[in-house]
Amino acid sequence: QVQLVESGGGLVQAGGSLRLSCAASGRNFGYDVMGWFRQAPGKERVFVSGVKWYGGQTFYADSVKGRFTVSRDIPKNMAYLQMNNLKAEDTAVYYCAPVLEYLWIAPPDFQSWGQGTQVTVSS
């Protein structure tokens, strides 16, 4: 079973930057897109960004376009999220997970959510 471990979160001032990492281990779960979701307090978990493992095509939620950059390292089984010009509304727990393209949700049968990494942006 795949395991995902997120890291790189922290406390940063508005306008600052953070780089999140996602380490994937275990068997290949067979999904084409790896992505990032976030969940703010009292809100649902939402799609942030995704990248195709093969081909490298990237996808972004409108709220982060132009500020966040997603990437992956296939040999290392790693995905990254570079977050620049952070805003208070980016404060959330960030999770990596496979993404269903066009639906921009995690697969309903995906159960291997990691613990996430907390990002807090002070204004």
Tab-separated table of C-alpha atoms in Angstrom:
chain	number	residue	atom	x	y	z
A	1	GLN	CA	0.000	0.000	0.000
A	2	VAL	CA	1.313	3.444	-0.886
A	3	GLN	CA	2.448	5.711	1.906
A	4	LEU	CA	2.696	9.472	1.574
A	5	VAL	CA	4.639	11.703	3.927
A	6	GLU	CA	4.402	15.463	3.654
A	7	SER	CA	6.956	17.886	5.063
A	8	GLY	CA	8.185	21.438	4.763
A	9	GLY	CA	5.382	23.398	6.358
A	10	GLY	CA	5.872	26.112	8.917
A	11	LEU	CA	5.075	29.629	10.006
A	12	VAL	CA	5.844	32.378	7.531
A	13	GLN	CA	4.912	36.010	7.112
A	14	ALA	CA	2.674	37.126	4.284
A	15	GLY	CA	4.715	37.483	1.136
A	16	GLY	CA	7.111	34.762	2.172
A	17	SER	CA	7.833	31.370	0.656
A	18	LEU	CA	7.809	27.710	1.615
A	19	ARG	CA	8.600	24.511	-0.230
A	20	LEU	CA	6.578	21.427	0.594
A	21	SER	CA	7.783	17.918	-0.119
A	22	CYS	CA	5.893	14.673	-0.511
A	23	ALA	CA	7.653	11.327	-0.263
A	24	ALA	CA	5.805	8.392	-1.759
A	25	SER	CA	6.694	4.832	-0.876
A	26	GLY	CA	5.116	1.467	-1.390
A	27	ARG	CA	3.649	0.005	-4.474
A	28	ASN	CA	2.662	2.075	-7.459
A	29	PHE	CA	-0.973	2.996	-6.995
A	30	GLY	CA	-1.385	3.551	-10.695
A	31	TYR	CA	-2.649	7.098	-10.779
A	32	ASP	CA	-1.352	9.468	-13.419
A	33	VAL	CA	-1.463	12.707	-11.471
A	34	MET	CA	0.022	13.450	-8.070
A	35	GLY	CA	-1.209	16.531	-6.395
A	36	TRP	CA	-1.676	18.696	-3.378
A	37	PHE	CA	-4.794	19.422	-1.395
A	38	ARG	CA	-5.284	21.703	1.565
A	39	GLN	CA	-7.727	21.953	4.401
A	40	ALA	CA	-8.247	25.143	6.350
A	41	PRO	CA	-9.872	25.076	9.793
A	42	GLY	CA	-13.577	24.432	9.524
A	43	LYS	CA	-13.446	23.941	5.774
A	44	GLU	CA	-13.366	21.020	3.377
A	45	ARG	CA	-10.197	19.708	1.846
A	46	VAL	CA	-9.722	21.252	-1.606
A	47	PHE	CA	-7.492	20.759	-4.603
A	48	VAL	CA	-4.490	23.066	-4.887
A	49	SER	CA	-2.219	21.717	-7.592
A	50	GLY	CA	-1.207	18.592	-9.504
A	51	VAL	CA	1.474	17.250	-11.803
A	52	LYS	CA	1.489	14.324	-14.178
A	53	TRP	CA	4.155	11.835	-13.261
A	54	TYR	CA	4.977	11.232	-16.914
A	55	GLY	CA	4.973	14.309	-19.091
A	56	GLY	CA	5.059	16.796	-16.250
A	57	GLN	CA	1.894	18.700	-17.175
A	58	THR	CA	0.831	20.874	-14.269
A	59	PHE	CA	-2.511	22.007	-12.928
A	60	TYR	CA	-3.432	24.724	-10.456
A	61	ALA	CA	-6.420	26.034	-8.618
A	62	ASP	CA	-7.183	29.615	-9.614
A	63	SER	CA	-6.382	30.819	-6.105
A	64	VAL	CA	-2.728	29.799	-6.390
A	65	LYS	CA	-1.937	30.329	-10.069
A	66	GLY	CA	1.154	32.423	-10.548
A	67	ARG	CA	2.282	31.914	-6.944
A	68	PHE	CA	2.675	28.140	-6.535
A	69	THR	CA	4.743	25.758	-8.630
A	70	VAL	CA	4.339	21.994	-8.492
A	71	SER	CA	7.018	19.553	-9.594
A	72	ARG	CA	8.055	15.930	-9.232
A	73	ASP	CA	11.184	13.812	-9.156
A	74	ILE	CA	10.368	10.432	-10.613
A	75	PRO	CA	13.512	8.511	-9.550
A	76	LYS	CA	13.073	9.748	-5.990
A	77	ASN	CA	9.302	9.272	-5.943
A	78	MET	CA	8.946	12.816	-4.652
A	79	ALA	CA	6.555	15.652	-5.367
A	80	TYR	CA	7.091	19.264	-4.395
A	81	LEU	CA	5.074	22.421	-4.022
A	82	GLN	CA	6.953	25.700	-4.134
A	83	MET	CA	4.765	28.382	-2.600
A	84	ASN	CA	5.681	32.014	-3.119
A	85	ASN	CA	3.983	35.261	-2.153
A	86	LEU	CA	2.033	33.455	0.521
A	87	LYS	CA	-1.155	34.987	1.822
A	88	ALA	CA	-3.050	34.567	5.063
A	89	GLU	CA	-5.724	32.622	3.175
A	90	ASP	CA	-3.139	29.988	2.275
A	91	THR	CA	-3.078	28.922	5.910
A	92	ALA	CA	-4.086	25.258	6.008
A	93	VAL	CA	-2.883	21.715	6.419
A	94	TYR	CA	-1.455	20.561	3.108
A	95	TYR	CA	-1.703	16.963	1.915
A	96	CYS	CA	-0.361	15.162	-1.111
A	97	ALA	CA	-2.476	12.565	-2.837
A	98	PRO	CA	-3.300	11.280	-6.289
A	99	VAL	CA	-5.647	13.463	-8.301
A	100	LEU	CA	-8.352	12.574	-10.781
A	101	GLU	CA	-7.769	14.847	-13.736
A	102	TYR	CA	-10.719	17.053	-14.707
A	103	LEU	CA	-12.509	16.279	-11.443
A	104	TRP	CA	-9.695	17.650	-9.298
A	105	ILE	CA	-10.493	15.378	-6.395
A	106	ALA	CA	-8.672	12.470	-4.867
A	107	PRO	CA	-9.888	9.061	-6.023
A	108	PRO	CA	-12.801	7.944	-3.842
A	109	ASP	CA	-11.023	4.676	-3.054
A	110	PHE	CA	-7.822	6.407	-1.952
A	111	GLN	CA	-7.385	5.829	1.755
A	112	SER	CA	-3.689	6.477	2.320
A	113	TRP	CA	-3.798	10.098	3.362
A	114	GLY	CA	-0.714	11.242	5.224
A	115	GLN	CA	-0.763	13.448	8.283
A	116	GLY	CA	-0.219	16.547	6.209
A	117	THR	CA	1.990	19.505	6.928
A	118	GLN	CA	0.767	22.706	8.546
A	119	VAL	CA	1.297	25.985	6.737
A	120	THR	CA	0.545	29.127	8.706
A	121	VAL	CA	0.835	32.544	7.106
A	122	SER	CA	0.758	35.537	9.381
A	123	SER	CA	-0.545	38.814	8.011
